[in-house]
mmCIF file with all atom_site columns, C-alpha atoms in Angstrom:
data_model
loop_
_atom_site.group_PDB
_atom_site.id
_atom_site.type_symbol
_atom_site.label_atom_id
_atom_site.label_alt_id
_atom_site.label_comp_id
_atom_site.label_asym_id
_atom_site.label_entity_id
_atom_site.label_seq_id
_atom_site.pdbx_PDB_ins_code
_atom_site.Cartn_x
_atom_site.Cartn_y
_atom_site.Cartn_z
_atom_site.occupancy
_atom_site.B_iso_or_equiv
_atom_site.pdbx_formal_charge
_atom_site.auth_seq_id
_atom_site.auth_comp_id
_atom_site.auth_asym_id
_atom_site.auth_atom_id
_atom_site.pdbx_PDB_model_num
ATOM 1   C CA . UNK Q 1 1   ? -27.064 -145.042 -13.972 1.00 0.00 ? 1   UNK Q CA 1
ATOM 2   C CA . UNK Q 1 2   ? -26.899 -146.151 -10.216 1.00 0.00 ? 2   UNK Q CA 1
ATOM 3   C CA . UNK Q 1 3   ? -23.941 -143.924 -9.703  1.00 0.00 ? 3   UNK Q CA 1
ATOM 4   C CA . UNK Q 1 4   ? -25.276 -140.535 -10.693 1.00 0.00 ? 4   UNK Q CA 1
ATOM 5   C CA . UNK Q 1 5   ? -28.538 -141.440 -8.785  1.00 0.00 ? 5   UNK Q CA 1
ATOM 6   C CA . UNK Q 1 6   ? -26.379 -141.782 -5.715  1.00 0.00 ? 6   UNK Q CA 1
ATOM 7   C CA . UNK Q 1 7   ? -25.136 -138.594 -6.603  1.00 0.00 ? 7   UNK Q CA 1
ATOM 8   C CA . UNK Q 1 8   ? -28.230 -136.549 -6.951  1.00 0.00 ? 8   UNK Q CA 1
ATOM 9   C CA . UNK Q 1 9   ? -29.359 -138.121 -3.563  1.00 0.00 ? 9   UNK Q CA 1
ATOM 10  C CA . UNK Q 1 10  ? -26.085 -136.846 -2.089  1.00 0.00 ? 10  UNK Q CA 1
ATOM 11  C CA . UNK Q 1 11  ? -26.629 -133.414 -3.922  1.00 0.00 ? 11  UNK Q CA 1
ATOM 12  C CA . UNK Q 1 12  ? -30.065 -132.943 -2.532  1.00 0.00 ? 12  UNK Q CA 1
ATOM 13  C CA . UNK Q 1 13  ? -28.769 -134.134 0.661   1.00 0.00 ? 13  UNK Q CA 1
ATOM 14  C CA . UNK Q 1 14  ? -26.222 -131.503 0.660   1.00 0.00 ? 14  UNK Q CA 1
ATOM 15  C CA . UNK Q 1 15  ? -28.401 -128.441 -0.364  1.00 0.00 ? 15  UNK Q CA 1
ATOM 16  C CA . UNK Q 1 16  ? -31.455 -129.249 2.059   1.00 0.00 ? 16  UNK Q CA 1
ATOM 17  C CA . UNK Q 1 17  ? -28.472 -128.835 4.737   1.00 0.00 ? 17  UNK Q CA 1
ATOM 18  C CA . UNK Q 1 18  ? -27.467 -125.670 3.175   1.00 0.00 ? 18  UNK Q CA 1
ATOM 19  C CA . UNK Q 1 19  ? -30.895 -124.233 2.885   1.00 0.00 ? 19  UNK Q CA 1
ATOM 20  C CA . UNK Q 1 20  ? -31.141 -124.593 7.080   1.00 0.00 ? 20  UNK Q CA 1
ATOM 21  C CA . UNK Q 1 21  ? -28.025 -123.400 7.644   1.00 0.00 ? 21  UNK Q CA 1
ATOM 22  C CA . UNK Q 1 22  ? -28.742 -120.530 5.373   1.00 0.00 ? 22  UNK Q CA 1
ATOM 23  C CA . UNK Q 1 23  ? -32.042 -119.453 6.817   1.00 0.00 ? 23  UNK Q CA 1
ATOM 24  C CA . UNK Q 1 24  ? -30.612 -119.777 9.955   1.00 0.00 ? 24  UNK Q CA 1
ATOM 25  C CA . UNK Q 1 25  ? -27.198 -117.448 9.377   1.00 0.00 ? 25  UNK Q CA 1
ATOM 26  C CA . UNK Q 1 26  ? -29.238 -115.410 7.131   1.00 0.00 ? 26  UNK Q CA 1
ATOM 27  C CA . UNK Q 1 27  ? -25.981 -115.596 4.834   1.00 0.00 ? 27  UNK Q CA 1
ATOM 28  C CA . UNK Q 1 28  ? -26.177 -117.887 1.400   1.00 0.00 ? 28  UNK Q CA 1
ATOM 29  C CA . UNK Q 1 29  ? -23.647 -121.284 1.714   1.00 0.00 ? 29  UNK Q CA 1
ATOM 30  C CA . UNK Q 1 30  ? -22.252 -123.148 -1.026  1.00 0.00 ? 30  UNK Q CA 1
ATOM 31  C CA . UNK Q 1 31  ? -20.150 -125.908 -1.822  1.00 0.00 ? 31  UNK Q CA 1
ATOM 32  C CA . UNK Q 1 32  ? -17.461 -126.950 -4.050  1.00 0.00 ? 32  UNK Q CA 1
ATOM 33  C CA . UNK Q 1 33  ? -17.268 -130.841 -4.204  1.00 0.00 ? 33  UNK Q CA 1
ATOM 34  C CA . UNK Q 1 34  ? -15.153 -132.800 -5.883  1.00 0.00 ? 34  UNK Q CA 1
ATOM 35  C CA . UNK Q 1 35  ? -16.605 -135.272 -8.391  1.00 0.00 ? 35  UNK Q CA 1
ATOM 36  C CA . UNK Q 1 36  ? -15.231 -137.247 -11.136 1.00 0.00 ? 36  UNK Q CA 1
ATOM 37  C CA . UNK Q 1 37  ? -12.214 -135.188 -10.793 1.00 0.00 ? 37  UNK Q CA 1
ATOM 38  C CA . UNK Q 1 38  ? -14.113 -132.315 -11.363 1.00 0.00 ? 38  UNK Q CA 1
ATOM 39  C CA . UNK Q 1 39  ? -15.363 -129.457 -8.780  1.00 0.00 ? 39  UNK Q CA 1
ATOM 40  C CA . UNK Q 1 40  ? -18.588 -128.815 -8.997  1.00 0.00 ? 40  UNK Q CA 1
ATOM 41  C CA . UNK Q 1 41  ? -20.168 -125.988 -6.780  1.00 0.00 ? 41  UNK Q CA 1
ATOM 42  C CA . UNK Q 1 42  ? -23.233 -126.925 -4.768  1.00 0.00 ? 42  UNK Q CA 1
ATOM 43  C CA . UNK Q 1 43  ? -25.395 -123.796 -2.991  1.00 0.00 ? 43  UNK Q CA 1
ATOM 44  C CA . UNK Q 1 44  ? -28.371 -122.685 -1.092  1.00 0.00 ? 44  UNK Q CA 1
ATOM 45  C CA . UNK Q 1 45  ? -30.657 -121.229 -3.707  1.00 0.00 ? 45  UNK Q CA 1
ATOM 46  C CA . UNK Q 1 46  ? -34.282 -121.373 -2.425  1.00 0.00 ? 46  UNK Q CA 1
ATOM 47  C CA . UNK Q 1 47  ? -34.290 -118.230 -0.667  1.00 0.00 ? 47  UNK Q CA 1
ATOM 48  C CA . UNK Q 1 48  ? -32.981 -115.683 -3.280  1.00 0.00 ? 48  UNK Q CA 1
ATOM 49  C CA . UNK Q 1 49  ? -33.602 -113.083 -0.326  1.00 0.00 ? 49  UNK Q CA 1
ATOM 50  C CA . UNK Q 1 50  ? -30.680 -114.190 1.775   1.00 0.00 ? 50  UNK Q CA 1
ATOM 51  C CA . UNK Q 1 51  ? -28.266 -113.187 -1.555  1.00 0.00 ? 51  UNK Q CA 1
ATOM 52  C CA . UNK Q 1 52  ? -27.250 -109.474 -1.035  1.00 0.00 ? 52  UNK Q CA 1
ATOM 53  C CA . UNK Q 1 53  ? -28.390 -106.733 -3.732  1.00 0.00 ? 53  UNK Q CA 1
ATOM 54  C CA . UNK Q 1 54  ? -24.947 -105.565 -4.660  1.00 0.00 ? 54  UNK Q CA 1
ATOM 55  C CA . UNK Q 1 55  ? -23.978 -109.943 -5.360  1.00 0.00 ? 55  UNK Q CA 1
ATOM 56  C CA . UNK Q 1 56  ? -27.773 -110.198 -7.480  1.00 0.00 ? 56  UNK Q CA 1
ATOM 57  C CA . UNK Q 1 57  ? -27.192 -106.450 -9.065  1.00 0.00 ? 57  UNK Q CA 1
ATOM 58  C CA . UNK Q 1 58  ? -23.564 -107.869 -10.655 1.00 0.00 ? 58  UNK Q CA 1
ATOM 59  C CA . UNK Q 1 59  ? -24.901 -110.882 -11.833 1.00 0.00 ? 59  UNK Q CA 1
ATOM 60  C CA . UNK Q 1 60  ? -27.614 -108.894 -13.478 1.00 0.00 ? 60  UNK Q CA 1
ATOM 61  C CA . UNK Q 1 61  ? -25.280 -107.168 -16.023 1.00 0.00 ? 61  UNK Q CA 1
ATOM 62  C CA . UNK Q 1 62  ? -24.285 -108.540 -19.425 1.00 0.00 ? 62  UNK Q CA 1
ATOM 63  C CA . UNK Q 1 63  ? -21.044 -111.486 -18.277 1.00 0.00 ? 63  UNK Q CA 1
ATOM 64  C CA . UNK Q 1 64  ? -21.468 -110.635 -14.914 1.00 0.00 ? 64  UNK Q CA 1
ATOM 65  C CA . UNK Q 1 65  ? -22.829 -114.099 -13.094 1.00 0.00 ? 65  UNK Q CA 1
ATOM 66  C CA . UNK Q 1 66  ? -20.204 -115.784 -15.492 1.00 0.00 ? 66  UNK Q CA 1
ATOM 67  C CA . UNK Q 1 67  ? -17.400 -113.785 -14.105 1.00 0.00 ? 67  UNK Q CA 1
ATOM 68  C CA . UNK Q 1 68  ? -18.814 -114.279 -10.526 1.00 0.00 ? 68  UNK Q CA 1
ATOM 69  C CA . UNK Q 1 69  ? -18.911 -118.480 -11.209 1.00 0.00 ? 69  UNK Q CA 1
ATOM 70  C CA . UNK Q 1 70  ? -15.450 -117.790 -12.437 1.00 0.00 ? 70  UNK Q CA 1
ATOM 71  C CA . UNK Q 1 71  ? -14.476 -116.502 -8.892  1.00 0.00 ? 71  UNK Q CA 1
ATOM 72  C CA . UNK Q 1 72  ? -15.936 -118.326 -6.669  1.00 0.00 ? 72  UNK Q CA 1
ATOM 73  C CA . UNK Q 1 73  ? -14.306 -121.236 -8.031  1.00 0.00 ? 73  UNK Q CA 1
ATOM 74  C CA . UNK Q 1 74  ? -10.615 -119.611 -8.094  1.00 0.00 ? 74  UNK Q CA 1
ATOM 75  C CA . UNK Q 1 75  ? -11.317 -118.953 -4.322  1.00 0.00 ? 75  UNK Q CA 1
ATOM 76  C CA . UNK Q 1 76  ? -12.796 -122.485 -3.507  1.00 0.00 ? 76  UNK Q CA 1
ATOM 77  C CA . UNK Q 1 77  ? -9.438  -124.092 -5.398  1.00 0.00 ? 77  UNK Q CA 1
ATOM 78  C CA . UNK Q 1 78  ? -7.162  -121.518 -3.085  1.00 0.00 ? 78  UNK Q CA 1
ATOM 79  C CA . UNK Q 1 79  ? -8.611  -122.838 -0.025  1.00 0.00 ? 79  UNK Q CA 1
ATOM 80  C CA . UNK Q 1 80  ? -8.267  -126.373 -1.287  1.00 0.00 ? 80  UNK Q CA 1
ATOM 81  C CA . UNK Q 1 81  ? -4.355  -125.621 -1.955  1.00 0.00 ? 81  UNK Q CA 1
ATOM 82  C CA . UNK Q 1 82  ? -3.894  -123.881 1.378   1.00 0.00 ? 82  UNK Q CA 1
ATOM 83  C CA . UNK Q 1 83  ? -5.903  -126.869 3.231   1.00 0.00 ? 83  UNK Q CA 1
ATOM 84  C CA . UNK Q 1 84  ? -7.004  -124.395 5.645   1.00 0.00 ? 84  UNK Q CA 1
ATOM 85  C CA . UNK Q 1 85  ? -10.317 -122.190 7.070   1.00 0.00 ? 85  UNK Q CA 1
ATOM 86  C CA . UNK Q 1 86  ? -9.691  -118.395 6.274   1.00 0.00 ? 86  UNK Q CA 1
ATOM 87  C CA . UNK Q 1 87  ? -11.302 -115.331 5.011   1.00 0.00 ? 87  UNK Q CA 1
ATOM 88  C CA . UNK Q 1 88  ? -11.759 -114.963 0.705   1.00 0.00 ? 88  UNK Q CA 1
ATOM 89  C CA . UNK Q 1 89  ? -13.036 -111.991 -1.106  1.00 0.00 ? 89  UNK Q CA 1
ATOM 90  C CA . UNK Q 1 90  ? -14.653 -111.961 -4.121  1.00 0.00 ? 90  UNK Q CA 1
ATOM 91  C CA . UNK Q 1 91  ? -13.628 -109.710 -7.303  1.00 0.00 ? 91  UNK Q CA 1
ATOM 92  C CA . UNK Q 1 92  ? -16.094 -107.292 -5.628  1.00 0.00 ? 92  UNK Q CA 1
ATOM 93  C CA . UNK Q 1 93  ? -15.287 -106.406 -2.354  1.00 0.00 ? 93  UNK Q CA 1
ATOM 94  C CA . UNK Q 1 94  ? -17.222 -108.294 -0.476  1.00 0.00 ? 94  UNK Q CA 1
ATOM 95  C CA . UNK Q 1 95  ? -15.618 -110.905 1.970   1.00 0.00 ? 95  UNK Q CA 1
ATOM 96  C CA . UNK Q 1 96  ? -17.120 -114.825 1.694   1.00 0.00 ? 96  UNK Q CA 1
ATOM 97  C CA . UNK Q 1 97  ? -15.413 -117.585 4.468   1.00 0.00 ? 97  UNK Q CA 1
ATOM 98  C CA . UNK Q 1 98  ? -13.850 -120.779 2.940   1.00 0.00 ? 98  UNK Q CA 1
ATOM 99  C CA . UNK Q 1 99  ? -13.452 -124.128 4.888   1.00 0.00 ? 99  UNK Q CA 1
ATOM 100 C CA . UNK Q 1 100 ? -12.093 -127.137 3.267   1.00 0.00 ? 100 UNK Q CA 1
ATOM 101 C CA . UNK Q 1 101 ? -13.690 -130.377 4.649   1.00 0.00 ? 101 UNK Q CA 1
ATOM 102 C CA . UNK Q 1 102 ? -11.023 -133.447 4.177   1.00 0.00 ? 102 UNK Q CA 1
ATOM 103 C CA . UNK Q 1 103 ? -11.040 -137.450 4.129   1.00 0.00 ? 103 UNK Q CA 1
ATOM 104 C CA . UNK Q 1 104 ? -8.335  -139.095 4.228   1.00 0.00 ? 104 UNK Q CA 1
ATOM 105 C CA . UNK Q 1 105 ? -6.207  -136.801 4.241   1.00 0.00 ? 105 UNK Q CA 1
ATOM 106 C CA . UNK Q 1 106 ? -8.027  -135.743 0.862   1.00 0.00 ? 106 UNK Q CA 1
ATOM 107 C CA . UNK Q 1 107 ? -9.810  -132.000 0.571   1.00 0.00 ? 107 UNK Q CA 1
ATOM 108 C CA . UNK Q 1 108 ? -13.026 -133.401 -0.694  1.00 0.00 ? 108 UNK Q CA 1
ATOM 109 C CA . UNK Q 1 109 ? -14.857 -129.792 -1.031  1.00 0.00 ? 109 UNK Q CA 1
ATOM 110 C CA . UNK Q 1 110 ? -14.486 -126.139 0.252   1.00 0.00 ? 110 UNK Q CA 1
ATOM 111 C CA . UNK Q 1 111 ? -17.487 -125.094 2.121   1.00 0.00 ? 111 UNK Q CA 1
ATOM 112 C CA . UNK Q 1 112 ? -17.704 -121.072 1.121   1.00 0.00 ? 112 UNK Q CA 1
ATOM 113 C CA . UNK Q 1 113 ? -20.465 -119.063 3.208   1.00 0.00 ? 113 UNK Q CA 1
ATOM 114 C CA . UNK Q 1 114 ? -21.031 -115.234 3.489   1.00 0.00 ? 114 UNK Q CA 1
ATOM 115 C CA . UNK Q 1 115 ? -21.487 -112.508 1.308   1.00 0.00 ? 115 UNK Q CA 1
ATOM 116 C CA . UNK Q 1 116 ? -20.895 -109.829 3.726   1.00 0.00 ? 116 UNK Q CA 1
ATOM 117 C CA . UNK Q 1 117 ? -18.397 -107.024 5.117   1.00 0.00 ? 117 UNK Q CA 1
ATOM 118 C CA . UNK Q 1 118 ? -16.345 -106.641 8.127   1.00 0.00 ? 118 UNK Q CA 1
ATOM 119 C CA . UNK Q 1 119 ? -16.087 -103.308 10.293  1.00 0.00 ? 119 UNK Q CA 1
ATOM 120 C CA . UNK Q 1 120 ? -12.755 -103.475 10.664  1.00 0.00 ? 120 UNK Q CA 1
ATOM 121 C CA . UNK Q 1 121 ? -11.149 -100.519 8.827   1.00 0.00 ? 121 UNK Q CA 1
ATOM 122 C CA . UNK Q 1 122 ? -8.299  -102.921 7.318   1.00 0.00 ? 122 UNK Q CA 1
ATOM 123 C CA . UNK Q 1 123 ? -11.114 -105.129 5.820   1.00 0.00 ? 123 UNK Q CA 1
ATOM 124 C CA . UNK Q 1 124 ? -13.154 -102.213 4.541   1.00 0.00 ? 124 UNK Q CA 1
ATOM 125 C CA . UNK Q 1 125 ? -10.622 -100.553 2.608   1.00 0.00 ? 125 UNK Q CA 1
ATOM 126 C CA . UNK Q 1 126 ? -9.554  -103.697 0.909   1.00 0.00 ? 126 UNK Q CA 1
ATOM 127 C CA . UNK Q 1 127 ? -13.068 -104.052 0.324   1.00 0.00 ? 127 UNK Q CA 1
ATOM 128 C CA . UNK Q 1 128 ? -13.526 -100.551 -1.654  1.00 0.00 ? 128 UNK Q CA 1
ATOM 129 C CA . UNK Q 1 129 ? -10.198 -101.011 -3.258  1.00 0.00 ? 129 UNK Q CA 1
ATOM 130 C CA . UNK Q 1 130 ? -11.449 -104.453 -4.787  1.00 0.00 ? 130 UNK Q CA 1
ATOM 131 C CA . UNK Q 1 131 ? -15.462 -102.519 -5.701  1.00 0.00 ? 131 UNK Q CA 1
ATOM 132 C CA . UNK Q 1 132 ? -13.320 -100.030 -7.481  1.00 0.00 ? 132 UNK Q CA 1
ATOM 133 C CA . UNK Q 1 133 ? -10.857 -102.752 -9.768  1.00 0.00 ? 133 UNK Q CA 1
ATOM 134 C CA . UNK Q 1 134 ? -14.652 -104.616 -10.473 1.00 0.00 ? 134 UNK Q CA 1
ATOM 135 C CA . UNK Q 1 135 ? -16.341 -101.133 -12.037 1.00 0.00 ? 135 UNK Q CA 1
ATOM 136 C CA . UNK Q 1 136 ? -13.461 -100.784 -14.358 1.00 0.00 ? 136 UNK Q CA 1
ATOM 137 C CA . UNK Q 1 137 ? -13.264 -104.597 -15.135 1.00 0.00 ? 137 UNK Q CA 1
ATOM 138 C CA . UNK Q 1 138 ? -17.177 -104.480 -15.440 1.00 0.00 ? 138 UNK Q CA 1
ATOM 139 C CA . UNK Q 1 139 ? -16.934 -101.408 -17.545 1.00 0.00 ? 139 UNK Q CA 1
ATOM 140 C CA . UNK Q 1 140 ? -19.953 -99.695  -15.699 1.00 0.00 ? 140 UNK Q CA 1
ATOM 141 C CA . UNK Q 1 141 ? -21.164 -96.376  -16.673 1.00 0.00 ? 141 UNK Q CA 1
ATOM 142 C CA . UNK Q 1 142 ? -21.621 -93.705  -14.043 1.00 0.00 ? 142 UNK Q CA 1
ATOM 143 C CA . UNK Q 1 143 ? -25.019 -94.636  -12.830 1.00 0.00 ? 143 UNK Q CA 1
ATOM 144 C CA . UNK Q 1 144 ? -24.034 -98.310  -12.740 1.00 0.00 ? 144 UNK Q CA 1
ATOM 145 C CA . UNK Q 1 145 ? -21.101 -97.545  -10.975 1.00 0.00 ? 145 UNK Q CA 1
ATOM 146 C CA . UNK Q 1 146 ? -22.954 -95.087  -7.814  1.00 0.00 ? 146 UNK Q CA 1
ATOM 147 C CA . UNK Q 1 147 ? -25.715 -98.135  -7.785  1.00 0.00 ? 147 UNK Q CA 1
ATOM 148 C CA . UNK Q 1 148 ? -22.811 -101.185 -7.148  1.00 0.00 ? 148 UNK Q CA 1
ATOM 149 C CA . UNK Q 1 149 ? -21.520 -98.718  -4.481  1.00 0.00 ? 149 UNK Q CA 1
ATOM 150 C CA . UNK Q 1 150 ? -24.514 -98.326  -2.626  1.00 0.00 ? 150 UNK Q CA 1
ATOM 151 C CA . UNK Q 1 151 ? -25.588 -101.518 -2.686  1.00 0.00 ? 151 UNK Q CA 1
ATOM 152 C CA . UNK Q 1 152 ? -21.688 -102.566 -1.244  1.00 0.00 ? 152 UNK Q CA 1
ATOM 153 C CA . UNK Q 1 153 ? -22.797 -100.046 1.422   1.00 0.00 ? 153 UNK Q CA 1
ATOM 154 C CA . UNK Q 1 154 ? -25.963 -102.114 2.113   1.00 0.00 ? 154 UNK Q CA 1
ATOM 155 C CA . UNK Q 1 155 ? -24.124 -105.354 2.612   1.00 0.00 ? 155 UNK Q CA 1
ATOM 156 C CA . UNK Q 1 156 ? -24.193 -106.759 5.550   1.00 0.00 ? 156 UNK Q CA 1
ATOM 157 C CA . UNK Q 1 157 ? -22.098 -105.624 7.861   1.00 0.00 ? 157 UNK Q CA 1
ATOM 158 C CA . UNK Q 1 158 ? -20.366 -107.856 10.478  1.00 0.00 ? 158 UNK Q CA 1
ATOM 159 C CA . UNK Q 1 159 ? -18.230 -106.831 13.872  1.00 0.00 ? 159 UNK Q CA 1
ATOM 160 C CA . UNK Q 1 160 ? -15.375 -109.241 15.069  1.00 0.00 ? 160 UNK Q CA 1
ATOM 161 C CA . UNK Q 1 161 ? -17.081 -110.881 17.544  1.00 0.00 ? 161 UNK Q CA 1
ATOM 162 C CA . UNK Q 1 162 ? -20.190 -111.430 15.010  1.00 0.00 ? 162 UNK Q CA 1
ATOM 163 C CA . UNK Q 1 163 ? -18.143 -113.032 12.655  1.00 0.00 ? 163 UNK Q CA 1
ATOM 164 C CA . UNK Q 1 164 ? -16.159 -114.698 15.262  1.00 0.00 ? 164 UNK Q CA 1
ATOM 165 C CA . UNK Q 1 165 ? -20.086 -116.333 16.491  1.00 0.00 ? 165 UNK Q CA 1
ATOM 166 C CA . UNK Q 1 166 ? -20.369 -117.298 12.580  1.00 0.00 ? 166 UNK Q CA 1
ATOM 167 C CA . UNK Q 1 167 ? -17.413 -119.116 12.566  1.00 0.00 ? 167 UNK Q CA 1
ATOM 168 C CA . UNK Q 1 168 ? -17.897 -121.677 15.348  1.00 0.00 ? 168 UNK Q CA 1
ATOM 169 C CA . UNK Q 1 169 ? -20.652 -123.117 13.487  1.00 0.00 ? 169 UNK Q CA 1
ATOM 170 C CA . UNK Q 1 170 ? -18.729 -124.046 10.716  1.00 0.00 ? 170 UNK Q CA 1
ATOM 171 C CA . UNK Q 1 171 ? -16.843 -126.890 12.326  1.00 0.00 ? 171 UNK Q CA 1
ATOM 172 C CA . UNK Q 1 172 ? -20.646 -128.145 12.787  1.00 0.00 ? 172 UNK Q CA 1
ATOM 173 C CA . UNK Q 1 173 ? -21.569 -128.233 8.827   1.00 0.00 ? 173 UNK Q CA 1
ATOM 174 C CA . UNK Q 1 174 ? -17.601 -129.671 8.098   1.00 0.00 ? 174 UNK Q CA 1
ATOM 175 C CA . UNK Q 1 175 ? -18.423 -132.374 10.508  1.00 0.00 ? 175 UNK Q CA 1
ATOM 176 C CA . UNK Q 1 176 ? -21.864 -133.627 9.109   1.00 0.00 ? 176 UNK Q CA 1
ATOM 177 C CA . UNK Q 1 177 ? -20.528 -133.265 4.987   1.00 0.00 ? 177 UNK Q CA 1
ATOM 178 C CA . UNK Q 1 178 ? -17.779 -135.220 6.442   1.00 0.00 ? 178 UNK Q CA 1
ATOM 179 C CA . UNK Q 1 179 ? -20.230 -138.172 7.368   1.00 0.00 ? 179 UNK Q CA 1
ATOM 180 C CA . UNK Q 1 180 ? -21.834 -137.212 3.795   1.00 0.00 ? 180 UNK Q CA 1
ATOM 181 C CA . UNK Q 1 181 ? -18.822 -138.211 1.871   1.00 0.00 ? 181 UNK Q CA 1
ATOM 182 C CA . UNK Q 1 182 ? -18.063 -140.852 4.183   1.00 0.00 ? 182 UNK Q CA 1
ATOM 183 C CA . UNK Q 1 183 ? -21.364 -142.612 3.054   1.00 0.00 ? 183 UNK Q CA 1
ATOM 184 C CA . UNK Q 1 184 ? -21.323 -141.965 -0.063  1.00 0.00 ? 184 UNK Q CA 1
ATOM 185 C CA . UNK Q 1 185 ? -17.385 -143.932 -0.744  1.00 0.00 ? 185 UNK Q CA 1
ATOM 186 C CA . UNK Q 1 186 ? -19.099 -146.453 0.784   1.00 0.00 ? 186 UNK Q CA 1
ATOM 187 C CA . UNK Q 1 187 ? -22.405 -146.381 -1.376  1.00 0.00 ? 187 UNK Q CA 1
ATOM 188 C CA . UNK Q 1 188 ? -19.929 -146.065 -4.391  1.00 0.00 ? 188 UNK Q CA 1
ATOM 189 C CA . UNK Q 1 189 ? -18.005 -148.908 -3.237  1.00 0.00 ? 189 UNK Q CA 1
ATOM 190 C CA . UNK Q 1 190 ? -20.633 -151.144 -2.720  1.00 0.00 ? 190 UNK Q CA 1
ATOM 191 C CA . UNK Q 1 191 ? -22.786 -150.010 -6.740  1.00 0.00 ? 191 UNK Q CA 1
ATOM 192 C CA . UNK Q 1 192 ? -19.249 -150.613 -8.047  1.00 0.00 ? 192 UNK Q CA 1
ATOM 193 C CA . UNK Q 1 193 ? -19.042 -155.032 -5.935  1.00 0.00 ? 193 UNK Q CA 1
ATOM 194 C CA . UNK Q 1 194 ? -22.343 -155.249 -7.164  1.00 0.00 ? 194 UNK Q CA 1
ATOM 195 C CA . UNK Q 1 195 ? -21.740 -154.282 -10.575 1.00 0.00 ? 195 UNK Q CA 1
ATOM 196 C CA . UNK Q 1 196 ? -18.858 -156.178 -10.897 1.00 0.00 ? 196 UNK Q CA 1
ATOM 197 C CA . UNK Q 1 197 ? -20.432 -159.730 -9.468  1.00 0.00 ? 197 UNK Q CA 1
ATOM 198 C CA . UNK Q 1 198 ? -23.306 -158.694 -12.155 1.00 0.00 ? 198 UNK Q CA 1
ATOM 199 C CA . UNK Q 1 199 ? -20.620 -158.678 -14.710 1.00 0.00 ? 199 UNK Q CA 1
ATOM 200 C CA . UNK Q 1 200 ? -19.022 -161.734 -13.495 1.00 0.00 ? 200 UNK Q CA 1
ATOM 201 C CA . UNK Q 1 201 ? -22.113 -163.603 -13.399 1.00 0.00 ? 201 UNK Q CA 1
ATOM 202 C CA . UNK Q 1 202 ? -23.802 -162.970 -17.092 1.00 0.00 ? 202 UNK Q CA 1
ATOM 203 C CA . UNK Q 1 203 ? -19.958 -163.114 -18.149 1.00 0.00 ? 203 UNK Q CA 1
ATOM 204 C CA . UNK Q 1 204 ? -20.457 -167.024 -16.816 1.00 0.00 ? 204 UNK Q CA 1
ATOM 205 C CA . UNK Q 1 205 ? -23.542 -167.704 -18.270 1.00 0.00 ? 205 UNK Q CA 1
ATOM 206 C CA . UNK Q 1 206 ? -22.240 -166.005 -21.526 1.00 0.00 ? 206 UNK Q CA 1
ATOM 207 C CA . UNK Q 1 207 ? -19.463 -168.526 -21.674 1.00 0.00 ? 207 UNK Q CA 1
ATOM 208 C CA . UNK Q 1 208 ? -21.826 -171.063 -21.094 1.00 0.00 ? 208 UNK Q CA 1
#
């Protein structure tokens, strides 16, 4: 009972810092932490305004926000295996940032942020060569289909040196979870002495 309270604390903690940074990038930001084993993805979701049209349209359509889940959590486990900050894009087309925050030598979660394109003409073919795999795979009709383009039109649209000024704050929000999860081993390890000299102590009176 103590345990998962100390985890909804740390939870809340987490998105009330994503909500800032979000309203302040004007991009969404999400998590993937580690818990029990488990990942379990953590995001900025007060200001559905800050989520692009062509993201909101997808999830919209019949398996569509399942298949997006789906993804987002393949790319948060690829950053976790390559232990290092670098560009993702989702089945889509459209390019998200992952940056895996460690302790102890431990990736503890994969901080993904963006939803957004990149002027570079590498990036934006890549980026209409993905949009076109997700129509078929999404089996949109015609209309559907012109609508998801558009809307990947309307996404926002970053230049090197925008991104680049996106980036440096990053290192920021890595820093801070850091001190998040560094609190909460300790708040773990201390519900778990506790416990334990509980235990120990109705264990003696039991044998008494």
């Amino acid at each position: 009972m103590a345990k998962s309270a100390v985890l909804a604390a740390e939870e809340e903690r987490i998105r009330t810092f994503l909500d800032i940074f979000a309203e302040a990038s004007g991009l969404p930001i999400g998590i993937y932490e580690k818990q029990n084993g488990e990942w379990v993805g953590i995001f900025s979701n007060r200001n559905e305004a800050l989520y692009e049209g062509h993201c909101r349209f997808i999830q919209s359509l019949l398996g569509g926000k399942a298949k997006c889940q789906a993804d987002e959590l393949r790319r948060a486990k690829e950053a976790r295996n390559a232990r290092e900050a670098g560009l993702t894009m989702c089945h889509a087309g459209i390019y998200n940032y992952a940056v895996p925050v460690a302790l102890d030598g431990e990736v503890k979660a994969v901080i993904l942020y963006g939803e957004l394109r990149l002027a570079e003409a590498t990036h934006e073919t890549r980026s209409r060569e993905w949009h076109e795999e997700a129509v078929t795979s999404l089996g949109l009709d015609t209309d559907q289909a012109s609508t998801l383009e558009q809307l990947r039109a309307e996404t926002k649209l970053y230049s090197e040196g925008e991104f680049a000024h996106l980036q440096s704050t990053l290192p920021r929000v890595a820093e801070w979870l850091y001190q998040i999860f560094k609190d909460e081993e300790k708040a773990r390890y201390n519900i778990e002495k506790i416990t334990h000299e509980i235990q120990t102590r109705i264990q003696g009176i039991l044998n008494a």
